Backbone as numpy.savetxt, mean C-alpha at the origin, in Angstrom:
# Nx Ny Nz CAx CAy CAz Cx Cy Cz
18.61 9.37 -26.68 17.16 9.44 -26.53 17.03 10.59 -25.93
16.08 11.47 -26.18 15.77 12.77 -25.70 14.89 12.41 -24.60
14.86 12.54 -23.15 13.86 12.27 -22.30 12.96 13.29 -22.12
13.18 14.52 -22.57 12.40 15.55 -22.65 12.22 16.35 -21.06
11.40 17.18 -20.79 11.22 18.06 -19.54 10.12 17.19 -18.66
9.99 17.20 -17.37 9.00 16.46 -16.78 7.92 17.15 -16.96
6.63 16.49 -17.12 5.48 17.22 -17.27 4.49 16.22 -16.03
3.46 17.15 -15.62 2.73 16.76 -14.71 1.35 16.81 -15.27
0.41 15.78 -15.39 -0.90 15.81 -15.98 -1.68 16.31 -14.99
-3.06 16.78 -15.17 -4.05 17.24 -14.07 -4.33 16.14 -13.40
-4.64 14.83 -13.64 -5.14 13.59 -12.84 -4.06 13.76 -11.75
-2.57 13.56 -12.44 -1.69 13.05 -11.43 -1.37 14.37 -10.12
-1.60 15.35 -10.99 -1.64 16.54 -9.93 -2.41 16.51 -8.72
-3.73 16.19 -9.08 -4.84 15.80 -8.00 -4.73 14.60 -6.99
-4.16 13.56 -7.69 -4.10 12.33 -6.58 -2.85 13.27 -5.81
-1.60 13.64 -6.31 -0.47 14.10 -5.58 -0.85 14.88 -4.58
-1.47 15.70 -4.94 -2.09 16.97 -3.79 -2.89 16.29 -2.66
-3.75 15.29 -2.93 -4.60 14.53 -2.14 -3.75 13.58 -1.39
-2.58 13.28 -1.55 -1.65 12.53 -0.64 -0.38 13.07 0.16
-0.24 14.28 -0.44 0.97 15.01 0.05 0.77 15.12 1.47
-0.34 15.69 1.92 -0.27 15.67 3.44 -1.43 14.81 4.22
-1.09 13.59 4.27 -1.85 12.63 4.75 -2.57 12.97 6.10
-4.03 12.69 5.96 -4.65 13.06 7.06 -4.89 11.83 8.10
-4.37 10.47 7.49 -4.58 9.15 8.35 -3.82 8.38 7.42
-3.60 6.98 7.94 -3.01 5.94 7.20 -3.32 5.56 6.17
-2.62 4.91 4.96 -3.05 4.77 4.03 -3.47 3.26 4.26
-4.88 2.91 3.67 -5.73 1.59 4.11 -5.40 0.71 2.70
-4.88 -0.53 3.03 -4.87 -1.50 2.16 -5.76 -2.62 2.41
-6.86 -2.65 2.10 -7.99 -3.70 2.47 -7.78 -4.87 1.94
-8.30 -5.87 2.65 -8.01 -7.42 2.33 -9.35 -7.63 1.18
-9.17 -8.71 0.46 -10.33 -8.73 -0.26 -11.10 -10.00 0.35
-12.49 -9.77 0.25 -13.33 -10.61 0.80 -13.82 -11.68 -0.09
-13.64 -12.99 0.53 -14.60 -14.09 -0.25 -15.49 -14.77 0.87
-16.61 -15.37 0.05 -17.43 -16.15 0.70 -16.99 -17.38 0.94
-17.73 -18.25 1.75 -17.55 -19.69 1.94 -17.20 -20.47 0.69
-17.71 -20.09 -0.37 -17.55 -20.90 -1.54 -16.39 -20.53 -2.38
-15.40 -19.32 -1.59 -14.13 -18.80 -2.23 -14.52 -17.84 -3.24
-15.72 -17.62 -3.51 -15.96 -16.72 -4.51 -16.10 -15.00 -3.87
-15.81 -13.94 -4.58 -15.88 -12.69 -4.22 -16.91 -12.47 -3.13
-16.94 -11.78 -2.20 -18.06 -11.45 -1.28 -17.83 -9.54 -1.25
-18.51 -9.18 -2.32 -18.46 -7.77 -2.57 -19.09 -7.09 -1.30
-20.20 -7.54 -0.67 -20.72 -6.86 0.36 -20.14 -6.71 1.56
-19.36 -7.82 1.79 -18.30 -7.87 3.16 -17.14 -6.95 2.77
-16.68 -6.82 1.45 -15.66 -6.22 0.88 -16.03 -4.28 1.23
-17.16 -4.33 0.89 -17.55 -2.87 0.85 -17.67 -2.68 2.53
-18.26 -3.41 3.15 -18.39 -2.88 4.72 -16.71 -2.72 5.09
-16.01 -3.66 4.93 -14.39 -3.44 5.17 -13.94 -2.03 4.85
-14.06 -1.75 3.51 -13.55 -0.69 3.15 -14.47 0.85 3.75
-15.82 0.58 3.81 -16.52 1.67 4.62 -15.93 1.73 6.19
-15.70 0.68 6.74 -15.36 0.79 8.08 -14.05 1.52 8.22
-12.94 1.34 7.12 -11.62 1.78 7.08 -12.11 3.52 6.75
-12.69 3.76 5.85 -12.69 5.14 5.51 -13.38 5.88 6.66
-14.30 5.53 7.32 -15.00 5.88 8.67 -14.08 6.21 9.72
-13.30 5.21 9.87 -12.23 5.13 10.95 -10.89 6.32 10.65
-10.88 6.89 9.39 -9.85 7.92 8.83 -8.76 7.68 7.84
-8.88 6.60 7.22 -8.10 6.37 6.08 -7.73 7.63 5.26
-6.77 7.92 4.75 -6.46 8.95 3.88 -6.46 8.46 2.53
-6.59 7.09 2.12 -6.56 6.44 0.81 -7.09 5.23 1.03
-7.30 4.63 -0.17 -7.75 3.14 -0.25 -7.04 2.73 -1.40
-6.19 1.43 -0.95 -5.04 1.15 -2.23 -6.02 -0.43 -2.11
-6.68 -0.41 -3.27 -7.54 -1.84 -3.85 -6.55 -2.85 -4.17
-6.68 -4.11 -3.83 -6.35 -4.95 -4.85 -4.85 -4.82 -5.10
-4.20 -4.52 -3.75 -2.69 -4.57 -4.03 -2.16 -5.84 -3.26
-1.19 -5.76 -2.59 -0.57 -7.00 -2.07 -1.40 -7.43 -0.75
-1.74 -6.76 0.14 -2.57 -7.29 1.35 -3.70 -7.61 0.64
-4.39 -7.30 -0.51 -5.50 -7.49 -1.10 -5.52 -8.47 -1.97
-4.30 -9.41 -1.98 -4.25 -10.67 -3.03 -4.36 -10.22 -4.46
-3.52 -9.20 -4.65 -3.88 -9.15 -6.39 -3.26 -10.32 -7.30
-2.39 -11.12 -6.58 -1.91 -12.12 -7.32 -2.99 -13.25 -7.33
-3.98 -12.97 -6.72 -5.16 -14.39 -6.65 -6.28 -13.75 -7.40
-6.55 -12.50 -7.81 -7.49 -12.20 -8.55 -7.69 -12.37 -10.07
-8.79 -12.84 -10.68 -8.79 -12.72 -12.03 -9.04 -11.13 -12.55
-8.63 -10.91 -13.99 -9.07 -9.56 -14.31 -10.33 -9.03 -14.05
-11.35 -9.87 -14.05 -12.82 -9.65 -14.03 -13.03 -9.33 -12.26
-12.28 -10.07 -11.34 -12.75 -9.93 -10.24 -11.93 -8.94 -9.60
-10.61 -8.52 -10.16 -10.11 -7.40 -10.08 -10.75 -6.07 -10.19
-11.61 -5.88 -11.63 -12.26 -5.08 -11.95 -13.60 -4.62 -11.10
-13.98 -5.66 -10.47 -15.43 -5.81 -9.69 -14.99 -5.14 -8.21
-13.79 -5.69 -7.70 -13.29 -5.02 -6.63 -13.00 -3.51 -6.51
-12.18 -3.27 -7.67 -12.06 -1.72 -7.74 -13.11 -0.85 -8.07
-14.02 -1.46 -8.78 -15.54 -0.82 -8.79 -16.47 -0.46 -7.53
-16.23 -1.53 -6.67 -17.08 -1.52 -5.73 -16.09 -0.46 -4.36
-14.81 -0.39 -4.38 -14.23 0.47 -3.51 -14.48 1.94 -4.06
-14.75 2.11 -5.19 -14.87 3.44 -5.96 -16.18 3.77 -5.33
-17.31 2.97 -5.56 -18.37 3.06 -5.29 -18.50 3.52 -3.56
-17.95 2.74 -2.70 -17.77 2.79 -1.88 -17.54 4.02 -0.88
-16.48 4.37 -1.48 -15.41 5.42 -1.00 -16.46 6.83 -1.57
-16.87 6.85 -2.85 -17.73 7.94 -3.11 -17.21 9.19 -2.93
-15.76 9.28 -3.69 -14.99 10.39 -3.65 -14.22 10.82 -2.51
-14.69 10.40 -1.11 -14.33 10.79 -0.03 -12.64 10.67 0.18
-12.30 9.42 -0.55 -10.80 9.58 -0.19 -10.40 8.91 -1.77
-9.24 8.97 -2.24 -8.94 8.49 -3.30 -8.54 7.04 -3.35
-8.97 6.50 -4.46 -8.84 4.89 -4.78 -7.84 4.50 -5.48
-6.87 3.92 -5.21 -5.53 3.40 -5.92 -5.57 1.96 -6.28
-5.41 1.53 -7.38 -5.65 0.28 -7.58 -4.40 -0.33 -8.01
-4.03 -1.67 -7.84 -2.85 -2.29 -8.02 -2.77 -2.60 -9.47
-1.57 -2.89 -10.12 -1.34 -3.37 -11.38 0.10 -4.10 -11.47
0.07 -4.99 -12.25 1.37 -5.67 -12.49 1.26 -6.75 -13.23
2.30 -7.75 -13.25 2.41 -8.83 -14.00 3.62 -8.27 -14.91
3.49 -8.61 -16.62 4.15 -8.29 -17.53 3.61 -6.90 -17.81
4.32 -6.31 -19.14 3.93 -5.10 -19.36 2.37 -5.04 -19.89
2.02 -6.02 -20.65 0.99 -6.01 -21.43 -0.27 -6.32 -20.43
-0.04 -7.24 -19.42 -1.15 -7.45 -18.26 -1.39 -6.24 -17.63
-0.18 -5.86 -16.93 -0.05 -4.34 -16.15 -1.16 -3.39 -16.99
-0.65 -3.30 -18.40 -1.51 -2.08 -18.80 -3.12 -2.58 -18.95
-3.24 -3.87 -19.25 -4.58 -4.45 -19.11 -5.31 -3.91 -17.75
-4.72 -4.35 -16.59 -5.14 -4.05 -15.34 -5.25 -2.48 -14.98
-4.47 -1.92 -15.58 -4.50 -0.29 -15.57 -5.88 0.14 -16.18
-6.19 -0.36 -17.39 -7.24 0.33 -18.11 -8.73 -0.31 -17.49
-8.52 -1.27 -16.81 -9.56 -2.00 -16.19 -10.05 -0.89 -15.10
-9.07 -0.61 -14.20 -9.08 0.37 -13.18 -9.64 1.52 -13.53
-9.14 2.18 -14.79 -9.36 3.48 -15.34 -11.08 3.55 -15.28
-11.24 2.33 -16.27 -12.76 2.15 -16.66 -13.79 2.38 -15.54
-13.40 2.01 -14.24 -14.18 1.88 -13.17 -14.22 3.02 -12.30
-13.11 4.11 -12.60 -13.07 5.34 -11.76 -11.98 5.31 -10.81
-10.95 4.45 -10.86 -10.15 4.65 -10.03 -9.37 5.99 -10.21
-8.40 6.43 -9.17 -7.75 7.52 -9.06 -6.47 7.37 -9.32
-5.67 6.24 -9.22 -4.53 6.16 -9.58 -4.14 4.53 -9.30
-2.80 4.40 -9.70 -2.43 2.99 -9.68 -1.03 2.50 -8.90
-1.09 1.53 -8.09 0.36 1.10 -7.77 1.08 0.20 -8.59
2.26 0.34 -9.21 2.55 -0.40 -10.37 3.43 -1.47 -9.07
3.04 -2.74 -9.47 3.62 -4.11 -8.76 4.89 -4.39 -9.56
5.97 -4.99 -9.10 6.84 -5.34 -9.80 6.79 -6.36 -10.90
7.39 -6.38 -12.13 7.24 -7.37 -12.93 7.10 -8.57 -12.65
6.42 -9.50 -13.02 6.29 -10.90 -12.73 7.61 -11.58 -13.24
8.31 -12.17 -12.05 9.20 -13.09 -12.12 10.76 -12.78 -12.58
10.76 -12.06 -13.89 12.12 -11.97 -14.48 12.63 -10.81 -13.44
13.97 -10.77 -13.69 15.15 -10.08 -13.27 15.71 -9.26 -14.35
15.28 -7.81 -14.49 15.41 -7.00 -15.59 16.39 -5.96 -15.38
17.06 -5.36 -16.46 17.95 -4.41 -15.97 17.31 -2.84 -15.89
17.70 -2.16 -15.48 17.58 -0.74 -15.26 16.73 -0.28 -16.53
17.30 -0.29 -17.67 16.71 0.16 -19.09 15.30 -0.51 -19.14
15.47 -1.85 -18.92 14.13 -2.45 -19.19 13.02 -2.07 -18.10
13.53 -1.99 -16.88 12.25 -1.62 -15.63 11.84 -0.28 -16.21
12.83 0.87 -16.66 12.43 2.16 -17.15 11.57 2.02 -18.13
11.47 1.44 -19.25 10.72 1.41 -20.13 9.13 0.37 -19.84
9.41 -0.54 -18.98 8.21 -1.15 -18.31 7.14 -0.10 -17.71
7.64 0.67 -16.75 6.97 1.71 -15.95 6.44 2.68 -16.94
7.12 3.38 -18.09 7.20 4.37 -18.79 5.88 3.83 -19.73
6.02 2.72 -20.27 4.60 2.16 -21.13 3.41 2.11 -20.40
3.18 1.53 -18.87 2.47 1.38 -18.29 1.83 2.90 -17.87
2.75 4.29 -17.64 2.32 5.16 -17.41 1.59 5.78 -18.63
1.80 5.66 -19.83 1.46 6.11 -21.01 0.19 5.60 -21.32
-0.14 4.14 -20.76 -1.23 3.65 -21.37 -2.57 4.03 -20.80
-2.57 4.98 -19.65 -3.99 5.43 -19.24 -3.68 6.91 -18.64
-4.69 7.55 -18.50 -4.51 8.85 -17.62 -4.46 8.98 -16.35
-4.33 7.61 -15.58 -4.01 7.51 -14.29 -2.79 7.76 -13.84
-2.58 8.61 -12.69 -1.24 8.36 -12.07 -0.41 7.23 -11.52
0.64 7.08 -11.48 1.04 5.84 -11.26 2.24 6.11 -10.10
2.15 5.18 -9.12 3.15 5.05 -7.92 3.65 3.83 -8.29
5.20 3.75 -8.36 6.02 2.57 -8.45 6.62 2.17 -7.12
6.17 0.46 -7.15 6.73 -0.22 -6.17 7.83 -0.67 -6.14
8.89 -0.54 -5.30 10.16 -1.00 -5.24 10.25 -2.15 -4.14
10.55 -3.20 -4.89 10.99 -4.35 -4.04 11.36 -5.51 -4.54
11.76 -6.72 -4.24 12.13 -7.95 -4.63 13.08 -7.78 -6.10
12.25 -7.99 -7.36 12.95 -7.87 -8.53 12.90 -6.71 -9.27
12.55 -5.46 -8.58 12.41 -4.16 -9.13 13.26 -3.09 -8.20
14.37 -3.11 -8.21 15.09 -2.23 -7.49 15.76 -0.87 -8.21
15.67 -0.13 -7.94 16.16 1.24 -8.73 17.45 1.78 -8.41
18.12 2.28 -9.09 19.33 3.35 -9.00 18.80 4.52 -8.79
19.52 5.51 -8.09 18.95 6.84 -8.11 18.55 7.49 -9.25
19.45 7.28 -10.26 19.37 7.69 -11.68 18.19 7.31 -12.31
17.75 5.94 -12.12 16.48 5.56 -12.82 15.18 6.14 -12.17
15.42 6.42 -10.88 14.10 7.14 -10.34 14.25 8.59 -10.74
15.24 9.05 -11.15 15.23 10.75 -11.56 14.40 10.28 -12.99
14.85 9.35 -13.56 14.13 9.29 -14.88 12.69 8.89 -14.98
12.31 7.96 -13.54 10.67 7.90 -13.41 10.17 9.26 -13.18
10.69 9.96 -12.53 10.30 11.15 -11.80 9.90 12.03 -13.05
10.68 12.14 -13.84 10.70 12.74 -15.31 9.52 12.42 -16.20
9.00 11.08 -15.78 8.10 10.73 -16.65 6.65 11.19 -16.51
5.84 11.68 -17.19 4.58 12.15 -17.32 3.78 11.09 -16.65
3.14 11.19 -15.68 2.20 10.39 -14.96 2.57 9.70 -13.83
3.90 9.47 -13.99 4.53 8.75 -12.43 4.88 9.86 -11.62
4.04 9.30 -10.51 4.12 10.69 -9.25 4.95 10.33 -8.07
5.31 9.01 -7.75 5.86 8.61 -6.50 6.40 7.07 -6.68
7.14 6.88 -5.55 7.78 5.78 -5.44 7.67 5.15 -3.82
7.09 3.96 -3.95 6.72 3.20 -2.79 7.86 2.05 -2.36
8.50 2.45 -1.19 9.80 1.35 -1.02 9.17 0.32 -0.12
9.51 -0.93 -0.55 9.33 -2.18 -0.02 10.66 -2.92 0.53
11.72 -2.45 0.01 13.17 -2.93 0.06 13.70 -2.59 1.55
13.71 -1.48 1.95 14.03 -1.16 3.34 15.62 -0.90 3.39
16.25 -0.44 2.42 17.81 0.12 2.35 17.81 1.82 2.51
18.04 2.14 3.54 17.91 3.33 4.16 18.71 4.24 3.30
20.27 3.65 3.19 21.05 4.47 2.48 20.50 4.72 1.07
20.17 3.46 0.46 19.63 3.94 -1.05 18.48 4.78 -1.07
17.41 4.74 -0.19 16.33 5.53 -0.27 16.87 7.35 -0.26
17.89 7.30 0.99 18.44 8.75 1.02 19.07 9.39 -0.47
19.87 8.43 -1.01 20.47 8.66 -2.24 19.42 9.02 -3.45
18.09 8.11 -3.27 17.25 8.52 -4.13 16.42 9.72 -3.99
16.01 10.32 -2.81 15.50 11.39 -2.20 16.46 12.54 -2.67
17.65 12.33 -2.47 18.56 13.68 -2.52 18.78 13.78 -4.31
18.94 12.70 -4.90 18.79 12.81 -6.49 17.97 13.49 -7.12
16.69 13.07 -6.82 15.23 13.67 -7.38 15.37 14.87 -6.76
15.42 15.23 -5.70 15.37 16.55 -5.02 16.07 17.47 -6.11
17.29 16.91 -6.50 18.30 17.98 -7.10 17.90 17.93 -8.66
17.57 17.30 -9.10 17.15 17.01 -10.54 16.04 17.23 -11.25
14.92 16.94 -10.25 13.52 17.16 -10.60 12.59 17.80 -9.26
12.83 19.03 -9.09 12.37 19.29 -8.00 10.96 19.84 -8.36
10.00 19.25 -7.09 8.63 19.67 -7.71 7.50 18.59 -6.99
8.05 17.83 -5.89 6.71 17.33 -5.33 6.65 15.56 -5.66
7.80 14.95 -5.89 7.45 13.51 -6.13 7.32 12.77 -5.03
6.55 12.03 -4.64 6.08 11.35 -3.51 6.71 9.96 -3.15
7.20 9.93 -1.66 7.57 8.39 -1.30 6.91 8.17 -0.32
6.86 6.48 -0.19 6.03 5.66 0.44 6.75 4.96 1.06
6.56 4.70 2.42 7.29 3.61 3.19 6.23 2.34 2.97
6.70 1.48 2.16 6.08 0.11 1.96 6.54 -1.13 2.38
7.01 -1.26 3.69 7.54 -2.30 4.09 6.45 -2.78 5.16
6.56 -4.24 4.91 5.43 -5.12 5.83 5.40 -4.26 7.03
3.99 -4.13 7.82 4.03 -3.44 9.04 5.03 -2.22 9.04
4.76 -1.42 8.19 5.41 -0.10 7.93 5.60 0.89 9.20
4.74 0.47 10.13 4.92 1.42 11.54 6.03 1.27 12.44
6.55 -0.05 12.25 7.68 -0.41 12.82 9.13 0.44 12.35
9.08 0.77 11.18 10.24 1.64 10.46 9.98 2.86 10.27
8.79 3.41 10.44 8.36 4.63 10.10 9.03 5.96 10.53
9.74 5.88 12.12 10.38 6.80 12.41 11.78 6.84 11.85
12.23 5.88 11.12 13.69 5.87 10.36 13.27 6.82 9.06
12.11 6.30 8.43 11.59 6.91 7.16 11.33 8.25 7.28
10.52 8.70 8.37 10.05 9.86 8.74 11.31 10.74 8.69
12.63 10.45 9.30 14.02 11.33 9.42 14.25 11.73 8.05
14.24 10.62 6.83 14.33 10.98 5.51 13.51 11.92 4.83
12.55 12.46 5.75 11.16 13.16 5.12 10.36 12.32 4.20
10.14 11.20 4.47 8.97 10.38 3.98 8.06 10.13 5.04
6.71 10.72 4.87 5.43 10.54 5.73 4.47 9.92 5.46
4.51 9.44 4.23 3.44 8.38 3.55 3.97 6.93 4.02
3.13 6.11 4.41 3.43 4.89 4.55 2.21 3.86 4.73
2.25 2.81 4.00 0.90 1.69 4.13 0.88 1.23 5.49
-0.62 0.92 5.80 -0.58 0.42 7.18 -1.61 -1.00 7.04
-1.19 -2.15 7.03 -1.90 -3.17 6.54 -2.66 -3.42 8.29
-2.20 -2.91 9.39 -2.57 -3.07 10.69 -3.80 -2.05 10.70
-4.01 -1.34 9.80 -5.27 -0.65 9.88 -6.38 -1.42 9.47
-6.43 -2.22 8.69 -7.21 -3.56 8.36 -7.94 -3.86 9.65
-7.34 -3.95 10.75 -7.96 -4.69 11.56 -8.24 -4.21 13.08
-7.03 -3.22 13.23 -7.09 -2.34 14.58 -6.97 -0.92 13.89
-7.90 -0.29 13.38 -7.59 1.05 13.00 -7.59 1.96 13.70
-8.14 1.86 15.05 -7.90 2.93 16.24 -6.25 2.92 16.41
-5.67 1.86 16.51 -4.43 1.62 17.09 -3.34 2.33 16.11
-3.79 2.03 14.74 -3.02 2.64 13.61 -3.13 4.00 13.50
-4.33 4.44 13.73 -4.59 6.10 13.50 -3.89 6.58 14.59
-4.09 6.04 15.94 -3.36 6.76 16.92 -1.73 6.75 16.97
-1.37 6.09 16.07 0.22 5.75 16.07 0.58 6.85 14.85
-0.04 6.84 13.89 -0.18 8.24 12.81 -0.33 9.42 13.41
-1.08 9.75 14.28 -1.35 11.01 14.91 -0.02 11.40 15.95
0.21 10.45 16.53 1.23 10.56 17.37 2.69 10.90 16.67
2.84 10.18 15.52 4.03 10.63 14.54 3.81 12.07 14.13
2.84 12.40 13.83 2.76 13.96 13.33 2.75 14.93 14.52
2.45 14.43 15.56 2.23 15.34 16.76 3.68 15.32 17.82
4.73 14.46 16.79 5.95 14.06 17.87 5.70 13.65 19.31
4.63 12.88 19.74 4.20 12.36 20.49 5.06 11.10 20.64
6.29 11.35 21.19 7.33 10.03 21.19 7.23 9.34 22.19
6.50 9.46 23.47 6.18 8.50 24.39 5.31 7.31 23.97
3.92 8.10 23.15 3.08 7.19 22.45 3.70 6.10 21.49
4.53 6.77 20.63 5.13 5.81 19.63 5.78 4.92 20.27
6.71 5.27 21.09 7.48 4.05 21.94 6.65 3.13 22.36
5.53 3.53 23.23 4.89 2.47 23.93 4.28 1.43 22.84
3.73 1.94 21.70 2.99 1.08 20.43 4.05 0.64 19.75
4.90 0.96 19.49 6.22 0.20 18.92 6.68 -0.95 20.04
6.81 -0.64 21.14 7.56 -1.62 21.97 6.20 -2.63 22.22
5.23 -2.27 22.59 3.88 -3.37 23.27 3.34 -3.77 22.12
3.18 -3.29 20.72 2.41 -3.64 19.81 3.00 -3.93 18.61
3.67 -3.24 17.83 3.79 -3.38 16.50 5.13 -4.26 16.72
6.48 -4.03 17.55 7.38 -5.08 17.51 6.79 -6.40 17.61
5.80 -6.72 18.79 5.47 -8.10 19.03 4.71 -8.64 17.84
3.77 -7.60 16.93 3.31 -8.01 15.92 3.97 -8.81 14.75
5.08 -7.81 14.56 6.08 -8.32 13.46 6.73 -9.48 13.95
7.08 -9.41 15.13 7.73 -11.08 15.50 6.73 -12.26 15.42
5.34 -11.85 15.59 4.38 -13.04 15.38 4.11 -13.20 13.94
4.37 -12.16 13.10 3.95 -12.45 11.72 5.04 -12.76 10.92
6.47 -12.96 11.46 7.59 -13.58 11.19 7.39 -15.37 11.28
6.60 -15.76 11.95 6.27 -17.17 12.30 5.83 -17.85 11.41
5.34 -17.23 10.19 4.90 -18.30 9.11 5.29 -17.46 7.57
5.19 -18.17 6.59 5.21 -17.47 5.14 3.83 -17.09 5.00
4.00 -15.96 4.19 2.71 -15.27 3.84 1.63 -14.59 4.74
2.25 -14.62 5.84 1.56 -14.08 7.40 1.15 -12.59 7.00
2.09 -12.01 6.20 2.03 -10.80 6.09 0.44 -10.08 5.68
-0.07 -11.04 4.83 -1.51 -11.25 4.40 -2.35 -11.99 4.88
-1.92 -13.22 5.14 -2.94 -14.24 6.05 -3.15 -13.88 7.39
-2.27 -13.27 8.04 -2.45 -13.04 9.59 -3.48 -11.74 9.70
-3.14 -10.74 8.75 -3.78 -9.56 8.63 -5.40 -9.72 8.34
-5.43 -10.91 7.43 -6.74 -11.13 7.11 -7.54 -11.94 8.42
-6.71 -12.66 9.01 -7.36 -13.08 10.46 -7.62 -12.30 11.41
-6.83 -11.14 11.35 -7.21 -10.30 12.54 -8.44 -9.19 11.87
-8.76 -9.10 10.63 -10.07 -8.65 10.06 -11.06 -9.59 10.62
-11.06 -10.89 10.49 -12.23 -11.68 11.06 -12.24 -11.85 12.58
-11.31 -11.16 13.18 -11.55 -11.06 14.75 -12.06 -10.08 15.01
-11.81 -8.83 14.38 -12.51 -7.50 14.68 -13.40 -7.16 13.54
-13.94 -7.64 12.51 -14.62 -6.64 11.53 -15.43 -7.69 10.74
-15.86 -7.72 9.46 -16.57 -8.49 8.86 -16.00 -9.74 8.59
-16.95 -10.75 8.04 -16.42 -12.13 7.89 -15.88 -12.01 6.13
-14.18 -11.90 6.20 -13.89 -11.73 5.09 -13.43 -12.95 4.23
-13.66 -14.28 4.78 -13.26 -15.37 4.25 -11.72 -15.48 4.86
-11.24 -16.76 4.04 -9.67 -17.06 4.24 -8.94 -16.66 3.22
-7.56 -16.83 3.06 -6.78 -16.67 1.90 -6.84 -17.56 0.70
-6.79 -17.09 -0.54 -6.64 -18.16 -1.62 -5.30 -18.77 -1.64
-4.93 -19.75 -2.06 -3.74 -20.58 -2.42 -2.96 -19.65 -3.45
-1.79 -19.64 -3.44 -0.84 -20.46 -2.57 -0.72 -19.97 -1.27
-1.10 -18.91 -0.60 -1.12 -18.38 0.65 -2.02 -19.60 1.51
-1.61 -19.82 2.92 -2.48 -20.66 3.36 -2.94 -20.01 4.90
-3.43 -20.33 5.76 -4.26 -19.82 6.82 -3.07 -19.90 7.94
-2.98 -18.88 9.03 -1.98 -19.06 9.99 -2.30 -19.89 10.96
-1.69 -20.61 11.84 -2.10 -21.59 12.68 -3.01 -20.99 13.86
-3.78 -21.71 14.52 -4.84 -21.64 15.33 -4.00 -20.90 16.47
-2.92 -21.30 17.10 -2.29 -20.60 18.19 -1.62 -19.14 17.71
-1.12 -18.98 16.48 -1.01 -17.78 16.25 -1.89 -16.75 16.11
-3.29 -17.37 15.76 -4.36 -16.46 15.62 -4.86 -16.36 17.02
-4.87 -17.06 18.01 -5.12 -16.79 19.49 -4.07 -15.75 20.08
-2.78 -15.74 19.51 -1.83 -14.74 20.04 -2.09 -13.32 19.36
-2.52 -13.47 18.15 -2.94 -12.16 17.66 -3.95 -11.31 18.36
-5.06 -12.23 18.73 -6.17 -11.68 19.51 -5.89 -11.03 20.81
-4.86 -11.67 21.55 -4.34 -11.40 22.82 -3.49 -9.97 22.74
-2.67 -10.01 21.41 -2.20 -9.09 21.17 -3.01 -7.41 20.66
-4.08 -7.93 20.16 -4.81 -7.03 19.87 -5.64 -6.30 21.21
-5.87 -7.03 22.08 -6.32 -6.54 23.22 -5.25 -5.85 23.86
-4.04 -6.16 23.74 -2.91 -5.69 24.43 -2.93 -3.95 24.02
-2.90 -4.25 22.80 -2.75 -2.71 21.75 -3.73 -1.76 22.16
-5.17 -2.11 22.40 -6.01 -1.23 22.98 -5.71 -0.71 24.32
-5.30 -1.69 25.02 -4.70 -1.58 26.76 -3.53 -0.18 26.57
-2.80 -0.47 25.64 -1.66 0.71 25.70 -2.30 2.08 25.35
-3.54 2.07 24.33 -4.04 3.23 24.05 -4.68 4.05 25.28
-5.32 2.91 26.23 -6.06 3.31 27.25 -4.90 3.98 28.43
-3.79 3.36 28.41 -2.78 4.35 29.36 -2.24 5.37 29.01
-2.52 5.86 28.06 -2.33 7.12 27.57 -3.71 8.23 28.06
């Protein structure tokens, strides 16, 4: 099979350029629901507006934190439309796309129709596929629209360095988001792509509460990371981001030890807390975004109380500096 030479389209180059030097954390907003469980687009736009005004470098709409799994295609498109309208070009909007290839393509085209700037390609639904099948899946998705694609590595979509080289050669695929946490594998991936396909492929730390591991990823040259914490305490997330960029090791350590590590330990107290506890944090600090949809469940009342105390502690740590 002739794989050809890597080609970069104009839209891909635009998104890659806007993300290559992040001005702030990458914002993964929660999806807002009203008391009846339906979308609340006014609250959703208010949530996005707050994040952009706080300094987000990009909005990743309807991804993991945004309960992509719980949205109908119609709801998905309405949310992406609202995100595009609310950001008004100030920062790029990247939309989730997932499930099997046909549905992933459908979501991609829905996002393109309403003006998204790119796609975050979630792992395929349920199946554990070989590298050849994964490569075909993401290539088909990339070919379906003009939108640049960031591939999300986690769970049943884990790649060899050779496969990531082929992804990087594929027109329209601009980056890899790692939600696995295998630093040995990531180092080999970065080295292989740098050797075989030089030219600015993007890498993202996509672990839950990525700040906790970002110093290690930063040592690999990976400066982009998702920040769920930014949803509810943007000032803390932005301060941490700036501290990393300016080598303010004292503030990095203070926030890691006093806020991020305790938050991860609290998040580990319940299944699905990577989404539901974040959404509870938004309700404590921002607009009324509603509860999570099943099969996720709300965090225990005691855990929400602990989260409120931890938020107060985080802001106190900023004052100490």
